[in-house]
Tab-separated table of C-alpha atoms and ligand atoms in Angstrom:
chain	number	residue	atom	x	y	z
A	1	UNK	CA	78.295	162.880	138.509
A	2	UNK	CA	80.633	165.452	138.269
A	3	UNK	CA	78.942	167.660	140.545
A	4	UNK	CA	79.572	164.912	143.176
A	5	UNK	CA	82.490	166.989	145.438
A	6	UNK	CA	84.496	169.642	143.466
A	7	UNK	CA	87.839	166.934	143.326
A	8	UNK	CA	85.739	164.755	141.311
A	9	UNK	CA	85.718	167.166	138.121
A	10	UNK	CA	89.090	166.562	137.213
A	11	UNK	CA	88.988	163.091	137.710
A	12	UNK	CA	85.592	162.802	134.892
A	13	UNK	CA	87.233	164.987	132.522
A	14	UNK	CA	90.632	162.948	132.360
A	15	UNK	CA	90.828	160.904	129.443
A	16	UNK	CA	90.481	157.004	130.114
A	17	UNK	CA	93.989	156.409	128.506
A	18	UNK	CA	95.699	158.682	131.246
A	19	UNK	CA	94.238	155.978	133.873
A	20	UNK	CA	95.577	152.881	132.021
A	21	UNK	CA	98.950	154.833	131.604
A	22	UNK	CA	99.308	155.882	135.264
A	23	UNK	CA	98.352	152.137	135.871
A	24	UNK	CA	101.012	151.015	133.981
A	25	UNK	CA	103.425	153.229	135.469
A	26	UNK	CA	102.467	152.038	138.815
A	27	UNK	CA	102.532	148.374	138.130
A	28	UNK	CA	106.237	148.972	136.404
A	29	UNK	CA	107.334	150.663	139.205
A	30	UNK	CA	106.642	147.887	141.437
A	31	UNK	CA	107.497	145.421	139.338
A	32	UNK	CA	111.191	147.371	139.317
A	33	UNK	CA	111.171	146.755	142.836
A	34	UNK	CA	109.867	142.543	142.488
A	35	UNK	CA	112.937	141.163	142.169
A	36	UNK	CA	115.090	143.880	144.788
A	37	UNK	CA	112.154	142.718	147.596
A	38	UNK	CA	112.353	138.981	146.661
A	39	UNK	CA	108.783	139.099	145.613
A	40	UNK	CA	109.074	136.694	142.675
A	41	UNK	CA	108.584	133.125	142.956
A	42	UNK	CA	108.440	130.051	141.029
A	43	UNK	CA	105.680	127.419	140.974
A	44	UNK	CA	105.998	123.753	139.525
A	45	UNK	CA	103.668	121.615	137.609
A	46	UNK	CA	104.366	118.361	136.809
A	47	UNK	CA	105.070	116.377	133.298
A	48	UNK	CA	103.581	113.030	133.588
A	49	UNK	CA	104.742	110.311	131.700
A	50	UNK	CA	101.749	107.744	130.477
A	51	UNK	CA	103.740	104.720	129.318
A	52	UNK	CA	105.832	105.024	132.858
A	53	UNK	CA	102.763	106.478	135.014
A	54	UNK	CA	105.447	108.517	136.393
A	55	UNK	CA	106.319	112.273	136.983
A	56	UNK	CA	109.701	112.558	134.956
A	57	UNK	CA	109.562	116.439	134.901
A	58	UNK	CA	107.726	119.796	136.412
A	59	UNK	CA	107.321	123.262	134.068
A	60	UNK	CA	108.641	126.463	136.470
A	61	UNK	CA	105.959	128.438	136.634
A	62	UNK	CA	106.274	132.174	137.627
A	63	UNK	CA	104.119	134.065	140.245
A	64	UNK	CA	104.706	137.811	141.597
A	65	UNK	CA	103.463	138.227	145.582
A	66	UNK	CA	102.411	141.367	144.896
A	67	UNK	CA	102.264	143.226	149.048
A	68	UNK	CA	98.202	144.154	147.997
A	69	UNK	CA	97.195	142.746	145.032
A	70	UNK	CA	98.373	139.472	146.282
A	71	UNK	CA	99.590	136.501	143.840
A	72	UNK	CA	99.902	138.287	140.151
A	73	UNK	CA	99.777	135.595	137.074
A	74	UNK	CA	102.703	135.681	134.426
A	75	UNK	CA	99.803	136.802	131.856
A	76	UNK	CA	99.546	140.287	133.760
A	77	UNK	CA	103.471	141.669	133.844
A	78	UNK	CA	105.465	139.325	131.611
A	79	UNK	CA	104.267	141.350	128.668
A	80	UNK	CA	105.477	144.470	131.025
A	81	UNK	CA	108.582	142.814	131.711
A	82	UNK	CA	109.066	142.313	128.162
A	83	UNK	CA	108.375	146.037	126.775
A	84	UNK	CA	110.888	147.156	129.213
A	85	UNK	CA	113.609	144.824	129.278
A	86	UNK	CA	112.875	143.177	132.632
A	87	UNK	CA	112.263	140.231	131.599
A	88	UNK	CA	115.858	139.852	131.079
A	89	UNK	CA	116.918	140.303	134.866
A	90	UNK	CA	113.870	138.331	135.591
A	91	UNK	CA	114.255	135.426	132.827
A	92	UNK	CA	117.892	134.927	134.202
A	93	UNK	CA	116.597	134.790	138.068
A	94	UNK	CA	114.031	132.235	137.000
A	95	UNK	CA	116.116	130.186	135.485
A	96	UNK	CA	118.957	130.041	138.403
A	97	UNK	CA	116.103	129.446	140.774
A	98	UNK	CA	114.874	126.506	138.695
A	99	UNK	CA	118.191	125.033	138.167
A	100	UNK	CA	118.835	125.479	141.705
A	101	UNK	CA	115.357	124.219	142.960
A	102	UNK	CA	116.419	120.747	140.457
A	103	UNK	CA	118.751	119.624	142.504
A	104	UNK	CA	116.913	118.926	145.407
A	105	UNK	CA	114.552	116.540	142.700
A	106	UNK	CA	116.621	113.745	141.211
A	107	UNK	CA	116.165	112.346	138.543
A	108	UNK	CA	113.831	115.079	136.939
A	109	UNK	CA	113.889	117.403	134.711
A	110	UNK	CA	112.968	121.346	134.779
A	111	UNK	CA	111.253	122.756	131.987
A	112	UNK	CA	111.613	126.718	132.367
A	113	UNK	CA	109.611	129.151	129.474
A	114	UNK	CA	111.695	131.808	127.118
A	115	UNK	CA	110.450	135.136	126.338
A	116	UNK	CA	110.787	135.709	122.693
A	117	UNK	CA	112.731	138.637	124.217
A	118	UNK	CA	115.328	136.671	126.008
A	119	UNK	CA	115.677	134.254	122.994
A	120	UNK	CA	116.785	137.323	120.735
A	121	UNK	CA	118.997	138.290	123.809
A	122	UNK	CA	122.752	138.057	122.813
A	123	UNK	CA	123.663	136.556	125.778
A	124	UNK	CA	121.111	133.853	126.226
A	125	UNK	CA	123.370	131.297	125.230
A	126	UNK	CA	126.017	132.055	127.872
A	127	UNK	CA	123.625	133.087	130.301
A	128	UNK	CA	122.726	129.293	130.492
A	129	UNK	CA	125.659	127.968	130.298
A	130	UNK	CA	126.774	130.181	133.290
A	131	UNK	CA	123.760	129.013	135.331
A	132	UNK	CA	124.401	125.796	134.995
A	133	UNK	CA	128.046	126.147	136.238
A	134	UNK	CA	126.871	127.854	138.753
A	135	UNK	CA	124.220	125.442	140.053
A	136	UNK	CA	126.301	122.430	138.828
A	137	UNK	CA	122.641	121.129	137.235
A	138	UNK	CA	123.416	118.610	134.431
A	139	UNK	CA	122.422	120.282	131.216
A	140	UNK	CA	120.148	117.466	129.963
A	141	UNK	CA	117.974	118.396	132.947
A	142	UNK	CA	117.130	121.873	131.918
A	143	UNK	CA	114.494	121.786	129.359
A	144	UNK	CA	113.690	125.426	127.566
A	145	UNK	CA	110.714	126.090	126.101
A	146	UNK	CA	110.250	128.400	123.423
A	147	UNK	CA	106.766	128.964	121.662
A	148	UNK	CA	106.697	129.558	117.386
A	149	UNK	CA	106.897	133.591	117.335
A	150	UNK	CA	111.053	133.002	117.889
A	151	UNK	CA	110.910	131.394	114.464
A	152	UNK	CA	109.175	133.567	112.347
A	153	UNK	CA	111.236	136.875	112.092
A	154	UNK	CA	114.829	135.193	111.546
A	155	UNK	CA	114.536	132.040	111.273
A	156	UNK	CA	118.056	131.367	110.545
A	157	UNK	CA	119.847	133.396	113.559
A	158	UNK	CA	116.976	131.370	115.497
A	159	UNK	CA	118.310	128.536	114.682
A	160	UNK	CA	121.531	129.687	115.300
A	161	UNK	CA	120.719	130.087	118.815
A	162	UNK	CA	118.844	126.968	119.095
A	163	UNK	CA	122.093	124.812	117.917
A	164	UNK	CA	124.003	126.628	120.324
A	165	UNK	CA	121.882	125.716	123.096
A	166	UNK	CA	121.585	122.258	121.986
A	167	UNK	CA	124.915	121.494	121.813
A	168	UNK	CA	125.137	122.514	125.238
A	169	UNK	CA	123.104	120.031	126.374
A	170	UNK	CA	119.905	121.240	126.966
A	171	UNK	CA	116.512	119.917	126.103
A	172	UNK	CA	114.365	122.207	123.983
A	173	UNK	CA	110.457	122.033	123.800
A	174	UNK	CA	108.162	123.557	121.604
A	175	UNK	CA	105.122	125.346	123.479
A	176	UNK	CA	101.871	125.996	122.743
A	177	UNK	CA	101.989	124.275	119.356
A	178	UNK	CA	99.282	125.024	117.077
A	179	UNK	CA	98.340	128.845	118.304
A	180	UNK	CA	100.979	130.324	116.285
A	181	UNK	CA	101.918	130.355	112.670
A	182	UNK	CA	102.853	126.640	113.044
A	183	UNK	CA	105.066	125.613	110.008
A	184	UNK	CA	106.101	122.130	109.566
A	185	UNK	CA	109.066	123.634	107.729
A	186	UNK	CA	110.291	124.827	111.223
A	187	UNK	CA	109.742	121.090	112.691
A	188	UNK	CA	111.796	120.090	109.837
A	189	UNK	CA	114.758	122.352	110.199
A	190	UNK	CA	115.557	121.875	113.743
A	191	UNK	CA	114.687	119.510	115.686
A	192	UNK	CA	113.119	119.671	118.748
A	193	UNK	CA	112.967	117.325	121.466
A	194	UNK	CA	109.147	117.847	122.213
A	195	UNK	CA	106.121	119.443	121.167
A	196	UNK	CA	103.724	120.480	123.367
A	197	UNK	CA	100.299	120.641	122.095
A	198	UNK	CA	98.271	123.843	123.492
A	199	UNK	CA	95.442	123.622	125.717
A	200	UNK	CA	92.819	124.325	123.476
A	201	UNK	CA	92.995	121.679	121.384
A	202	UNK	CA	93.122	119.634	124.608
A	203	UNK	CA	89.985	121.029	126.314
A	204	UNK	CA	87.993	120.694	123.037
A	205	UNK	CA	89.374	117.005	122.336
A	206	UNK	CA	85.964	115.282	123.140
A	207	UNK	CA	83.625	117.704	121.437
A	208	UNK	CA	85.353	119.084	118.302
A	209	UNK	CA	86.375	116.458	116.164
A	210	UNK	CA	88.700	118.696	114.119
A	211	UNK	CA	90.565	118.813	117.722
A	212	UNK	CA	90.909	115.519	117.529
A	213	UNK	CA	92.314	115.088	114.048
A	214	UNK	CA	94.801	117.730	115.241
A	215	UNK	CA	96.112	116.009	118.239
A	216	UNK	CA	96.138	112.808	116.333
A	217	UNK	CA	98.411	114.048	113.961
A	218	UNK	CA	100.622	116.394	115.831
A	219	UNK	CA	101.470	113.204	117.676
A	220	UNK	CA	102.169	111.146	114.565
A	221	UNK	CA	104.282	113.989	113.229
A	222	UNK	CA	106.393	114.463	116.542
A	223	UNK	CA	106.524	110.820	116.458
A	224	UNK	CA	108.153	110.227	112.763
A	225	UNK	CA	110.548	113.202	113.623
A	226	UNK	CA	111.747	111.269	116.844
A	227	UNK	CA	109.905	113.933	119.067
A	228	UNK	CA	107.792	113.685	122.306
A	229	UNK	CA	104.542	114.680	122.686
A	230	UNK	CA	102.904	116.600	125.775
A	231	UNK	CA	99.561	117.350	125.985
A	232	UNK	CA	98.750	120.724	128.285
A	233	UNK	CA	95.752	121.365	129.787
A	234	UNK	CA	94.406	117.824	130.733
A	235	UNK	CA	91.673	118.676	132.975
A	236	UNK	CA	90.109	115.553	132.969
A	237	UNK	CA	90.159	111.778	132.948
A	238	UNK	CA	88.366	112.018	129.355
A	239	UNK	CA	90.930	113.567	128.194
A	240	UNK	CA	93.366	111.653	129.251
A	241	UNK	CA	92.424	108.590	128.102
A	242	UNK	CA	91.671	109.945	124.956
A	243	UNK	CA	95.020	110.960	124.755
A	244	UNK	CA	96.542	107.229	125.869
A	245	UNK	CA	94.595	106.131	123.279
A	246	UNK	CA	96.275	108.033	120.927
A	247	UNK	CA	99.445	107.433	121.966
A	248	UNK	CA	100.382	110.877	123.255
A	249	UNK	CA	103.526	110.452	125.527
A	250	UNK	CA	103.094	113.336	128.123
A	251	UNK	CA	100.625	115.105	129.849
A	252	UNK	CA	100.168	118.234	132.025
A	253	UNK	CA	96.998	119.328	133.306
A	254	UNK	CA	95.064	119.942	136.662
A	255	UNK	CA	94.017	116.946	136.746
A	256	UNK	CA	97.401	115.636	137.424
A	257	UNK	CA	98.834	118.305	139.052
A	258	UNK	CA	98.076	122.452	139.526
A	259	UNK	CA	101.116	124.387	139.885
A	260	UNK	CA	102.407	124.221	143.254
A	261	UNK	CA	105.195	126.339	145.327
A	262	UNK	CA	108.848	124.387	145.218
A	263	UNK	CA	107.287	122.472	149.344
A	264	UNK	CA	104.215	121.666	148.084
A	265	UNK	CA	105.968	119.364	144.700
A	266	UNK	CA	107.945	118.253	146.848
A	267	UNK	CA	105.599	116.643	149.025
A	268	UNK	CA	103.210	115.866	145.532
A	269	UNK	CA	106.855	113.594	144.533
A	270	UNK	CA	106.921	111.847	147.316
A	271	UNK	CA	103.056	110.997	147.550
A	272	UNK	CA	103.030	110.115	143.915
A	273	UNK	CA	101.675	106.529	142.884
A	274	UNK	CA	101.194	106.649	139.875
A	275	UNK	CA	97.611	107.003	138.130
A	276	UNK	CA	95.864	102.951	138.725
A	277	UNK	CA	92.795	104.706	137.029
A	278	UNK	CA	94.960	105.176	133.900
A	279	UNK	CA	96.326	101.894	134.691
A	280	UNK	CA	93.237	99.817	134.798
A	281	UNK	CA	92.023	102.056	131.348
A	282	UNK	CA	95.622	100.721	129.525
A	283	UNK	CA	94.535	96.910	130.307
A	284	UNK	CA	91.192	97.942	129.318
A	285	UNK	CA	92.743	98.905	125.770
A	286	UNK	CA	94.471	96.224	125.233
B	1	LIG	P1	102.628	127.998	129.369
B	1	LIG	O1	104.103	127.917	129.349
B	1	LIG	O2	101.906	127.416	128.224
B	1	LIG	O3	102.199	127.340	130.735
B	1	LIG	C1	101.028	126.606	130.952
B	1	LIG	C2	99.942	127.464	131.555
B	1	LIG	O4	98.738	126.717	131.625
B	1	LIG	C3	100.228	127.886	132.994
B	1	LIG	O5	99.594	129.141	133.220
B	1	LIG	C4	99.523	126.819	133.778
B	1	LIG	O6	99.205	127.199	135.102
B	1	LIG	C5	98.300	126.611	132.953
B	1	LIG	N1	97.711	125.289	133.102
B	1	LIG	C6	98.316	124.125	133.404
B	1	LIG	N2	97.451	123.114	133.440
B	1	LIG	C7	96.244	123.634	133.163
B	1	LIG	C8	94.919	123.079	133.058
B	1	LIG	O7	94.685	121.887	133.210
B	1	LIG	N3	93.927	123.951	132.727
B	1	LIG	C9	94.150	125.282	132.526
B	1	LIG	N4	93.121	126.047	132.215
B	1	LIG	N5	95.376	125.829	132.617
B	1	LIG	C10	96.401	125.013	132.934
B	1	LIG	P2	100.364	130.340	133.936
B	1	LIG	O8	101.186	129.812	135.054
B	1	LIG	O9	99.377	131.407	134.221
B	1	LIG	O10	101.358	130.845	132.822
B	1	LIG	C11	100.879	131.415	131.640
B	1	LIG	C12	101.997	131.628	130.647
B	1	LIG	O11	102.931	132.597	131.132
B	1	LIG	C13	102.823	130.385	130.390
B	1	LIG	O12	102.154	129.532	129.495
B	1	LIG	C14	104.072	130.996	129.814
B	1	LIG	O13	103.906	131.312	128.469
B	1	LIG	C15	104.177	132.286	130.612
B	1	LIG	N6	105.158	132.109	131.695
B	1	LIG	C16	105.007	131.511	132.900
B	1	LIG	N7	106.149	131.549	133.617
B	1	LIG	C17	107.058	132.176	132.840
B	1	LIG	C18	108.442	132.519	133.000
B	1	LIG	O14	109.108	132.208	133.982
B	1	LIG	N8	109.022	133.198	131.956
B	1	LIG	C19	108.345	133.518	130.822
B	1	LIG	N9	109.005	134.196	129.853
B	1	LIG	N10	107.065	133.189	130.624
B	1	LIG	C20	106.425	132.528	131.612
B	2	LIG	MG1	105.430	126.524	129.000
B	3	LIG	MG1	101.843	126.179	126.825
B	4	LIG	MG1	101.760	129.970	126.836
């Protein structure tokens, strides 16, 4: 191979870590430029309600347009964002765009993810309070969700920070419950408003019954500490009636919704009808 061309020899004899750094470097690079060329955008997905068969909020979901490699996933530059600090210019823009986006739903709320990174950020606390200002949202429609690794450093400057959002108004959600070092010790000191069960136990609900015996009792914990539960990751109607069965209040999958851009929900809002497959199931219950 390397006697393919003479340009190829350098290129074979260059360590493989080289490539992944210049890769890097490239992808920061334009990633420092995202925000300046208005390539970031936010998708929604909504929060169903069971009892209510009715969408009472949508998660902001963000997206990067890349100009070649087209729509980027969060999974492949928030963990960039985060080792260099841009997730702080970036955290702050997604949240103004959500709060802003909000108004033009009434009624619902907007659930927008923290970085551990902005969490720990000392001015979190009035970086949301200046958004909302700003936008004039009411706080109790901003929901922030945070995911266990917050808690386990400092737990008590975390919960610092998490009293001093709550008393401004806004709703805090636990995500991904269950991948982490879940402790119920952390459910017990502060209390959250909702805990959202992670996908996996979700998509192995009917054939792991140790999924099942989670789910089951996540909800009857969230439920004796006055907490709601969302399921993520329903992908099907199994699953969802599993979960009415159980008595799960929330769910958030494709099969109710996939993450749409701010036109699209729009348009998903006003079609929405509610779920008479679920509805017929609930009679069927009972
Ligand atoms: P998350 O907060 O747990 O969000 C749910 C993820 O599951 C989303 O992936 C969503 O598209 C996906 N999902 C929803 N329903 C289903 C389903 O039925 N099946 C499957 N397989 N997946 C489903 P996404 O959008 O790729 O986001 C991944 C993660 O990136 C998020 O997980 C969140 O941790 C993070 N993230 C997304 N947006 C932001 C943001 O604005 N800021 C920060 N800091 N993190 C974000
Ligand atoms: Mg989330
Ligand atoms: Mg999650
Ligand atoms: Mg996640």
């Amino acid at each position: 191979r390397a006697k393919q061309g003479g340009r190829g020899n350098v290129r074979f004899f260059e360590p493989q870590m080289d490539l992944e750094l210049q890769a890097r470097k490239a992808l920061e690079y334009d990633l420092r430029q995202a925000l300046l060329k208005d390539e970031l955008e936010l998708h929604y997905q909504p929060l169903i309600d069971l009892e209510a068969q009715k969408v009472s909020a949508v998660e902001a979901l963000l997206r990067w347009r890349h100009p070649s490699r087209g729509l980027v996933s969060p999974g492949e530059f928030i963990p960039l964002a985060e080792e260099t600090g841009m997730i702080i210019s970036i955290g702050e823009w997604v949240l103004r765009t959500a709060c802003q986006q909000a108004l033009s739903w009434p009624g619902l709320r907007v659930a927008v993810n923290l970085s551990p990174v902005q969490f720990r950020h000392r001015e979190l606390v009035d970086t949301v309070k200046q958004v909302l200002e700003d936008t004039g949202l009411e706080p109790g429609r901003l929901e922030l969700e945070i995911t266990e690794s917050v808690l386990i450093n400092d737990t008590e400057a975390a919960l610092d920070i998490l009293s001093a959002l709550k008393g401004i108004g806004v709703h805090i959600a636990m995500d991904d419950f269950g991948t982490g070092y879940s402790s119920l010790g952390y459910l017990n000191s502060f209390p959250f408003d909702k805990i959202k069960i992670d996908k996996s136990f979700v998509t192995t609900l009917e054939d792991k019954v140790k999924s099942l015996a989670i789910v089951r009792s996540v909800i009857g914990l969230s439920e004796s500490l006055s907490m709601t539960t969302t399921a993520e990751g329903v992908e099907t109607m199994e699953q969802a009636m599993l979960l009415l069965g159980e008595g799960c209040k929330q769910v958030q999958g494709y099969f109710f919704g996939r993450p749409v851009p701010a036109l699209e929900m729009t348009a998903f809002l006003g079609n929405w009808q509610g779920f008479t497959v679920l509805k017929s199931l609930k009679t069927d219950a009972a």
